[in-house]
mmCIF file of C-alpha atoms in Angstrom:
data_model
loop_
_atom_site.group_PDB
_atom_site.id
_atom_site.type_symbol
_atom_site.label_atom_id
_atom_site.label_comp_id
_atom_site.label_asym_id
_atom_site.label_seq_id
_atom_site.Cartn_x
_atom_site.Cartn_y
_atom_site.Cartn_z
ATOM 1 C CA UNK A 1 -19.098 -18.759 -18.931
ATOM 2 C CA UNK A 2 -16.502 -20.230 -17.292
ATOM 3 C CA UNK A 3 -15.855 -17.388 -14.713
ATOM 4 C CA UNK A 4 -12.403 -15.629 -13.901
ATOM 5 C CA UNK A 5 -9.649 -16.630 -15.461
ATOM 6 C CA UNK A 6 -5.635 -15.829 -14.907
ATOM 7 C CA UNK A 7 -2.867 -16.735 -16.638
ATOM 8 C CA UNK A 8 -0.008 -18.137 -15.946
ATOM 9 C CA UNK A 9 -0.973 -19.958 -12.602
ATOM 10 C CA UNK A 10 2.377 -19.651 -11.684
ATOM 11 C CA UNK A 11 5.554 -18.022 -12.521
ATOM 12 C CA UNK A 12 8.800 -17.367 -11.405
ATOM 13 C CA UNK A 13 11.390 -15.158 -12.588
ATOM 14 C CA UNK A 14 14.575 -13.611 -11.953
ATOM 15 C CA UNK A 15 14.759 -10.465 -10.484
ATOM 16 C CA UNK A 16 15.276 -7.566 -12.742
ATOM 17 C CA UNK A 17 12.980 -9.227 -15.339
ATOM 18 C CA UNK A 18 9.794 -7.859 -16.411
ATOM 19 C CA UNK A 19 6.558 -10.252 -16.362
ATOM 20 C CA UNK A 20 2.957 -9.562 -17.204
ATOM 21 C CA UNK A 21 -0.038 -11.592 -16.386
ATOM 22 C CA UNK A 22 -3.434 -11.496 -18.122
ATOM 23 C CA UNK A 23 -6.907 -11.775 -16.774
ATOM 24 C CA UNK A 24 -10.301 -12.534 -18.352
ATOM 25 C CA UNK A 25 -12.778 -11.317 -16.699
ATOM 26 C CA UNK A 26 -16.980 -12.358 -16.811
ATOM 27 C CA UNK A 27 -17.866 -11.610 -19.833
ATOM 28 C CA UNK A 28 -20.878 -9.611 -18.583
ATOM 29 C CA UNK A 29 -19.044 -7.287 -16.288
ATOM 30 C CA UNK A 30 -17.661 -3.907 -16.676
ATOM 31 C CA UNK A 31 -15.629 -3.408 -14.080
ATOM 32 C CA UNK A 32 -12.587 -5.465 -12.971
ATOM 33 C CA UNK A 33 -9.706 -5.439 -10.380
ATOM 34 C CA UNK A 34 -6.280 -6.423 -9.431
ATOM 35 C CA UNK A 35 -5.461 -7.199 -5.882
ATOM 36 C CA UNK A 36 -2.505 -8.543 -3.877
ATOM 37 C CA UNK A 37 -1.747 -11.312 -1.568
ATOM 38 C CA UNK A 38 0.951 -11.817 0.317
ATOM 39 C CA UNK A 39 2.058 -14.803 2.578
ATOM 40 C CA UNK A 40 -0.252 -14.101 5.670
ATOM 41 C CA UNK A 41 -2.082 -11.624 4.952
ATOM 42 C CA UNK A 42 -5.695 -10.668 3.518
ATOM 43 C CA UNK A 43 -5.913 -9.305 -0.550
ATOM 44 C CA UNK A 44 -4.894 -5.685 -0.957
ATOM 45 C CA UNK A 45 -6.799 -3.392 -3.577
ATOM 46 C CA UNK A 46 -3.959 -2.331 -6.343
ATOM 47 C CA UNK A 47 -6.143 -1.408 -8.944
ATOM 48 C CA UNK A 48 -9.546 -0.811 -10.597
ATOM 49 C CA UNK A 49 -11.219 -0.510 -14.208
ATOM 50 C CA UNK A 50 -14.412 0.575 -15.306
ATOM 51 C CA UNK A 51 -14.995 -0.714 -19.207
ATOM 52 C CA UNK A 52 -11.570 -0.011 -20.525
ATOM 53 C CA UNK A 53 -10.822 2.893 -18.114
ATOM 54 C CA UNK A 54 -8.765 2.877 -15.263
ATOM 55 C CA UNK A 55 -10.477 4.748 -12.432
ATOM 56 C CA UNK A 56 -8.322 3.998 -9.174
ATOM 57 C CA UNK A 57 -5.012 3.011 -8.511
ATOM 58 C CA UNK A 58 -3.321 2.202 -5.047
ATOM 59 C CA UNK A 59 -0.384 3.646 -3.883
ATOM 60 C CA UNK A 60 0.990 0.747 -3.462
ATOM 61 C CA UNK A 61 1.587 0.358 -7.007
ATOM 62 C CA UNK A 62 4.763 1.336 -7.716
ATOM 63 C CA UNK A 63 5.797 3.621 -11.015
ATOM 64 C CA UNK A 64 7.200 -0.242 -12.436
ATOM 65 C CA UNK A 65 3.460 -1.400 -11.841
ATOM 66 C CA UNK A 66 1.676 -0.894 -14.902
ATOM 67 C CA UNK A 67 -1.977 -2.455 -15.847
ATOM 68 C CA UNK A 68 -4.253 -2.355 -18.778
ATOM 69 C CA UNK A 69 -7.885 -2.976 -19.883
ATOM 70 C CA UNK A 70 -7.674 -2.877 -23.823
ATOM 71 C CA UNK A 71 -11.594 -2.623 -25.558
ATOM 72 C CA UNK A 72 -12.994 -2.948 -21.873
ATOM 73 C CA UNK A 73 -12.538 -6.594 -21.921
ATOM 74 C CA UNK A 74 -9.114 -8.576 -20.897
ATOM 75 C CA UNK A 75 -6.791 -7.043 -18.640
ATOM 76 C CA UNK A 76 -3.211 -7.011 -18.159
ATOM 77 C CA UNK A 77 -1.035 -6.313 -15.378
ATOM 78 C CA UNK A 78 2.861 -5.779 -15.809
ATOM 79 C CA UNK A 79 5.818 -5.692 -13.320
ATOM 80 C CA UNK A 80 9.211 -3.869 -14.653
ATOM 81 C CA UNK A 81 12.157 -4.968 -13.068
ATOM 82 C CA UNK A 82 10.926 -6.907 -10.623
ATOM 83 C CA UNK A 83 11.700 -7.321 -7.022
ATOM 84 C CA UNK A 84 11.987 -10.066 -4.673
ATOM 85 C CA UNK A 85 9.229 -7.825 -2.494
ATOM 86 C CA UNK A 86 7.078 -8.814 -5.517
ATOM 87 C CA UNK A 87 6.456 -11.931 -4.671
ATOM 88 C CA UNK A 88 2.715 -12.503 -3.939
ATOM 89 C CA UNK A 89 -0.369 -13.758 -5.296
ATOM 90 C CA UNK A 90 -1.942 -11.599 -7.739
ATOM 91 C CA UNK A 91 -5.511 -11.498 -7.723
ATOM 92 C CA UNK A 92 -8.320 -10.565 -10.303
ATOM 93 C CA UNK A 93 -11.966 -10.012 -9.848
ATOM 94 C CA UNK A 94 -14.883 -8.791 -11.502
ATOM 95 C CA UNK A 95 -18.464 -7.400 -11.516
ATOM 96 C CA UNK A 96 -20.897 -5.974 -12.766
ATOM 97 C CA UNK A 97 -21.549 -1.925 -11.731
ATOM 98 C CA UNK A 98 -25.104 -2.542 -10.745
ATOM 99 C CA UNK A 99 -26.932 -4.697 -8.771
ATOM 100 C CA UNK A 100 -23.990 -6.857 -7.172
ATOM 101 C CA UNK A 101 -22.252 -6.769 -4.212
ATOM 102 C CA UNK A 102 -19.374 -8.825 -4.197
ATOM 103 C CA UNK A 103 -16.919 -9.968 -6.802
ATOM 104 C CA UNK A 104 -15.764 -13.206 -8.381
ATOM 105 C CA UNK A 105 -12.606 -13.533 -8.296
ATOM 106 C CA UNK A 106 -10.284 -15.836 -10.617
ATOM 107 C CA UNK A 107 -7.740 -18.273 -9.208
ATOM 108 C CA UNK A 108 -4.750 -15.997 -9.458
ATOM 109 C CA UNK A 109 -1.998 -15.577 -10.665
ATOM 110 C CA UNK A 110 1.645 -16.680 -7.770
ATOM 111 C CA UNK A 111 4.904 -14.668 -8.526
ATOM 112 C CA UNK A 112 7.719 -15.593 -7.304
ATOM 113 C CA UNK A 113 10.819 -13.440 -7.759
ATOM 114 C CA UNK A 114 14.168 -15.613 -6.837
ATOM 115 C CA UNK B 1 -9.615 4.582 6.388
ATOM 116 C CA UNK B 2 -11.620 1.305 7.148
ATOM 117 C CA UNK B 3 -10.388 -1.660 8.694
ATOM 118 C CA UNK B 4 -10.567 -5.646 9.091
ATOM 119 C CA UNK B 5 -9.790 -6.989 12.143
ATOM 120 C CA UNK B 6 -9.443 -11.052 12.658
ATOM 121 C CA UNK B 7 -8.052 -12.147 15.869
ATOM 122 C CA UNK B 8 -8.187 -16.072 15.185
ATOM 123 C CA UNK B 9 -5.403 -16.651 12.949
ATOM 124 C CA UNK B 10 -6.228 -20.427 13.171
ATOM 125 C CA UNK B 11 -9.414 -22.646 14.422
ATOM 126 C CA UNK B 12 -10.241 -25.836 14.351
ATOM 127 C CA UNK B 13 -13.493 -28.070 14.558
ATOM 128 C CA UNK B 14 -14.430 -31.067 14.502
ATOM 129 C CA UNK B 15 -16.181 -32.622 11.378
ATOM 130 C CA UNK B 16 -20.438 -32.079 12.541
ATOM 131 C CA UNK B 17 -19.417 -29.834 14.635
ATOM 132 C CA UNK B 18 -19.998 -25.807 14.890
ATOM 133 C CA UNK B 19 -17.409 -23.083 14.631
ATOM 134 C CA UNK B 20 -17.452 -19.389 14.746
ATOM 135 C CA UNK B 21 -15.064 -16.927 13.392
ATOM 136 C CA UNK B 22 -14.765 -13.583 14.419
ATOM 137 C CA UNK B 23 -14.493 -10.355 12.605
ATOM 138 C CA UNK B 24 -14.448 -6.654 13.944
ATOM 139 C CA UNK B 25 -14.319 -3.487 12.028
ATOM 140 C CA UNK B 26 -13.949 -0.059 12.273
ATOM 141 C CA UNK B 27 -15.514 3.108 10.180
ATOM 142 C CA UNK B 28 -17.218 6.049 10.303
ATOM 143 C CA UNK B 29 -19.486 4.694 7.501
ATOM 144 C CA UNK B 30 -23.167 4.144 8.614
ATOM 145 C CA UNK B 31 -23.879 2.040 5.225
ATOM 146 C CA UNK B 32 -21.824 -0.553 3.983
ATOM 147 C CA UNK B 33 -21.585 -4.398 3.049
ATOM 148 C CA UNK B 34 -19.950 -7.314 4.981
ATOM 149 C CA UNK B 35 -18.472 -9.759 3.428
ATOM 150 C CA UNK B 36 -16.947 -13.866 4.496
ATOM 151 C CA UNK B 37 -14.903 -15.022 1.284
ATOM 152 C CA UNK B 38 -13.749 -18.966 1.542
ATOM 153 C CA UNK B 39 -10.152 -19.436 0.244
ATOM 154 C CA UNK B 40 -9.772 -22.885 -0.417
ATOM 155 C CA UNK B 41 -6.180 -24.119 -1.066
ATOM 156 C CA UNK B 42 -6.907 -24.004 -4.745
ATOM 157 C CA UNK B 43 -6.697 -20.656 -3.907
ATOM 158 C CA UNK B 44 -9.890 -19.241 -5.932
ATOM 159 C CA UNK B 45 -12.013 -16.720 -3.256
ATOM 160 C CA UNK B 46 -15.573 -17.429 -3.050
ATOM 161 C CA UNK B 47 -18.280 -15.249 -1.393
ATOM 162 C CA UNK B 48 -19.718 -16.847 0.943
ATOM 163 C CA UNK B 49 -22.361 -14.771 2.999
ATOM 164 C CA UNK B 50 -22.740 -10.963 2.711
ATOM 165 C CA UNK B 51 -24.541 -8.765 5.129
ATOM 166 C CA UNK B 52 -26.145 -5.204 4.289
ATOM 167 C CA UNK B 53 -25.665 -3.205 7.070
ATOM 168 C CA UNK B 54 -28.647 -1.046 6.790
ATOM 169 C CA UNK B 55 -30.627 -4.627 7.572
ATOM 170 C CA UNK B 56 -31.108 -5.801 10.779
ATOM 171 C CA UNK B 57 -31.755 -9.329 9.854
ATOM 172 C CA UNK B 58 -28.789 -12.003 9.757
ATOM 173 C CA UNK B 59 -28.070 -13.319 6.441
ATOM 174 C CA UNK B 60 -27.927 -16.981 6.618
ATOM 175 C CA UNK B 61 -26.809 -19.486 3.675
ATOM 176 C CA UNK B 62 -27.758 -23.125 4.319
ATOM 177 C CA UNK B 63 -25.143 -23.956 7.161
ATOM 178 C CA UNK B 64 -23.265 -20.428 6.934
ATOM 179 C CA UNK B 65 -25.107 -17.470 9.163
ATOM 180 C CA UNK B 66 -23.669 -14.242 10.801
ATOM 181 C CA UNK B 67 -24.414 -12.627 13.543
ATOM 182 C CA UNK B 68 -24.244 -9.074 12.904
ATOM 183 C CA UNK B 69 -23.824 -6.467 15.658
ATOM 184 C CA UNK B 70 -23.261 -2.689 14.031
ATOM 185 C CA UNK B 71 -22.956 -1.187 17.303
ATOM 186 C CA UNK B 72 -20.397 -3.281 18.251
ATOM 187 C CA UNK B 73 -18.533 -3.562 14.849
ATOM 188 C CA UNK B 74 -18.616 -7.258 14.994
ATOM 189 C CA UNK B 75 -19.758 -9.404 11.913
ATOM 190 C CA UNK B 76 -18.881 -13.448 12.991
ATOM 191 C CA UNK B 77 -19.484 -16.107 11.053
ATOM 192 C CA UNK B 78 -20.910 -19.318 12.140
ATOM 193 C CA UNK B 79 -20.750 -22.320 10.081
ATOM 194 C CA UNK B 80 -22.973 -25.190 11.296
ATOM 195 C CA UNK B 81 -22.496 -28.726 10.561
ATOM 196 C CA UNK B 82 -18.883 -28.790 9.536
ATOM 197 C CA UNK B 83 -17.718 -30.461 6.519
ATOM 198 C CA UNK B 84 -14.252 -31.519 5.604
ATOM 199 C CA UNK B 85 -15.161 -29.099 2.385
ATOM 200 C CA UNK B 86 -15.409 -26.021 4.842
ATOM 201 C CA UNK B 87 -11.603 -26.611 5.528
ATOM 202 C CA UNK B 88 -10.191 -23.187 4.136
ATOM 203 C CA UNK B 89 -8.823 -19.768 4.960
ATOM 204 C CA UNK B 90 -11.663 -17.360 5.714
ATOM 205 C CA UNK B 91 -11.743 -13.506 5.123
ATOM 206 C CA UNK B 92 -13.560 -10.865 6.304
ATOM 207 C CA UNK B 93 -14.411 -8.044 4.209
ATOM 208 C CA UNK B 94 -16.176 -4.470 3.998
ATOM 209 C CA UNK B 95 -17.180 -2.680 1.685
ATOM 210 C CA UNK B 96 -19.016 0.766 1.868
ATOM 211 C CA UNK B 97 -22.403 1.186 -0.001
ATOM 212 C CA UNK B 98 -21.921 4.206 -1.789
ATOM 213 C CA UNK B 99 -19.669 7.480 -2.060
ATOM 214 C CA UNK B 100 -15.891 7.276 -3.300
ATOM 215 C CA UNK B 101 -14.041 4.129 -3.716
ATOM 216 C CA UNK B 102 -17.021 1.864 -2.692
ATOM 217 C CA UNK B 103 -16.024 -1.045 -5.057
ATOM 218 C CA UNK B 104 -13.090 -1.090 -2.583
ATOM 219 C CA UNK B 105 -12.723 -4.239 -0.415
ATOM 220 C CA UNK B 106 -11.069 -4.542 2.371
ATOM 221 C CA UNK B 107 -10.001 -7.321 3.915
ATOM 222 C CA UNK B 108 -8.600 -8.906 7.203
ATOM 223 C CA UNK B 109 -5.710 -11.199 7.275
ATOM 224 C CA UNK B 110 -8.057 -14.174 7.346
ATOM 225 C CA UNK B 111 -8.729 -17.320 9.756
ATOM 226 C CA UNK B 112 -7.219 -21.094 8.508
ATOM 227 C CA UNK B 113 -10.016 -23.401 9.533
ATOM 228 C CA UNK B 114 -9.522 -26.843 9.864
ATOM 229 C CA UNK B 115 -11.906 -29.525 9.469
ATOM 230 C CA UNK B 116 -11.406 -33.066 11.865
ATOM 231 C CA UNK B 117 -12.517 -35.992 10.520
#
């Protein structure tokens, strides 16, 4: 197992475009989240799965914020109509529901809305 | 709601040398997890220490120990030994043990370390 992976690395776009980005979580683990990072400043919790269901989602996820976790196992997070405040590193992690107490996150995924 | 404080937006060290980063939180939790993540420009986040709060004991990892005060709601790390490979951003993080939302982190705006040669 190769650990977290996100895809693209990078990617910019224009605003008003809509872009998703996927992440593979450990293969092993159920549950699985999206954070943000912006310039400066520490990851923020957007969103969380359990399996295939999504349990939590931050309120700073806006109505054009939209993620999934088909079959419990990849997950995808899309931005409509994107803004330049989208900009940021978007993070994924994963672990398992028992017996763990931190996550592993994957290298992430930078937006950058011109 | 929880919080991460780090005051040191920036340290430095010299390579051999020992650092320590601070970290203060606040909750009404009584039992929760503490967290250092390394942030290397590569940008992948990598646990480095964690701390259960219901021990007493200071986890230590090779050169990487805390020094955990719950009273105080001050978790520091101190990293022993610098290496250039310790040159990173830093982030504290909490996480409480059990109840709603405790796969939660939260993190403080993190500490760029720099490592002299």
């Amino acid at each position: 197992d190769t650990g977290v992976s996100q895809n693209p690395r990078h990617k910019i776009t224009k605003r008003g475009q809509n872009v998703t980005f996927r992440c593979d979580p450990i293969s092993e683990h159920n549950r699985l989240y999206w954070y943000r990072q912006t310039l400066g400043q520490g990851p923020e919790f957007l969103t969380y799965f359990q399996n295939e269901a999504q349990l939590e989602k931050s309120r700073l996820l806006s109505d054009r914020f939209s993620a999934e976790r088909p079959k419990g196992s990849f997950s995808t997070l899309e931005i409509q109509r994107t803004e330049q405040g989208d900009s940021a590193m978007y993070l994924c992690a994963s672990s398992p529901s028992t017996g763990y107490y931190g996550y592993t996150f994957g290298s992430g995924t930078r937006l950058t809305v011109v | 709601a929880q919080t991460v404080t780090q005051s040191q937006p920036e340290m430095s060290v010299q390579e051999a040398e020992t650092v320590t980063l601070s970290c203060t939180y606040d909750t009404s939790e009584s039992d929760y997890y503490l967290f250092w993540y390394k942030q290397p420009p590569s940008r992948q986040m990598i646990l480095v220490i964690r701390q259960e709060a219901y021990k007493q004991q200071n986890a230590t990892e090779n050169r990487f120990s805390v020094n955990f005060q719950k009273a105080a709601k001050s978790f520091s790390l101190k990293i022993s030994d610098s290496q250039l490979g310790d040159a990173a951003m830093y982030f504290c993080a909490y996480r409480r043990r059990s109840g709603g939302s405790n796969y939660k982190l939260t993190f403080g705006k993190g500490t760029l370390l720099t490592v002299n040669p």
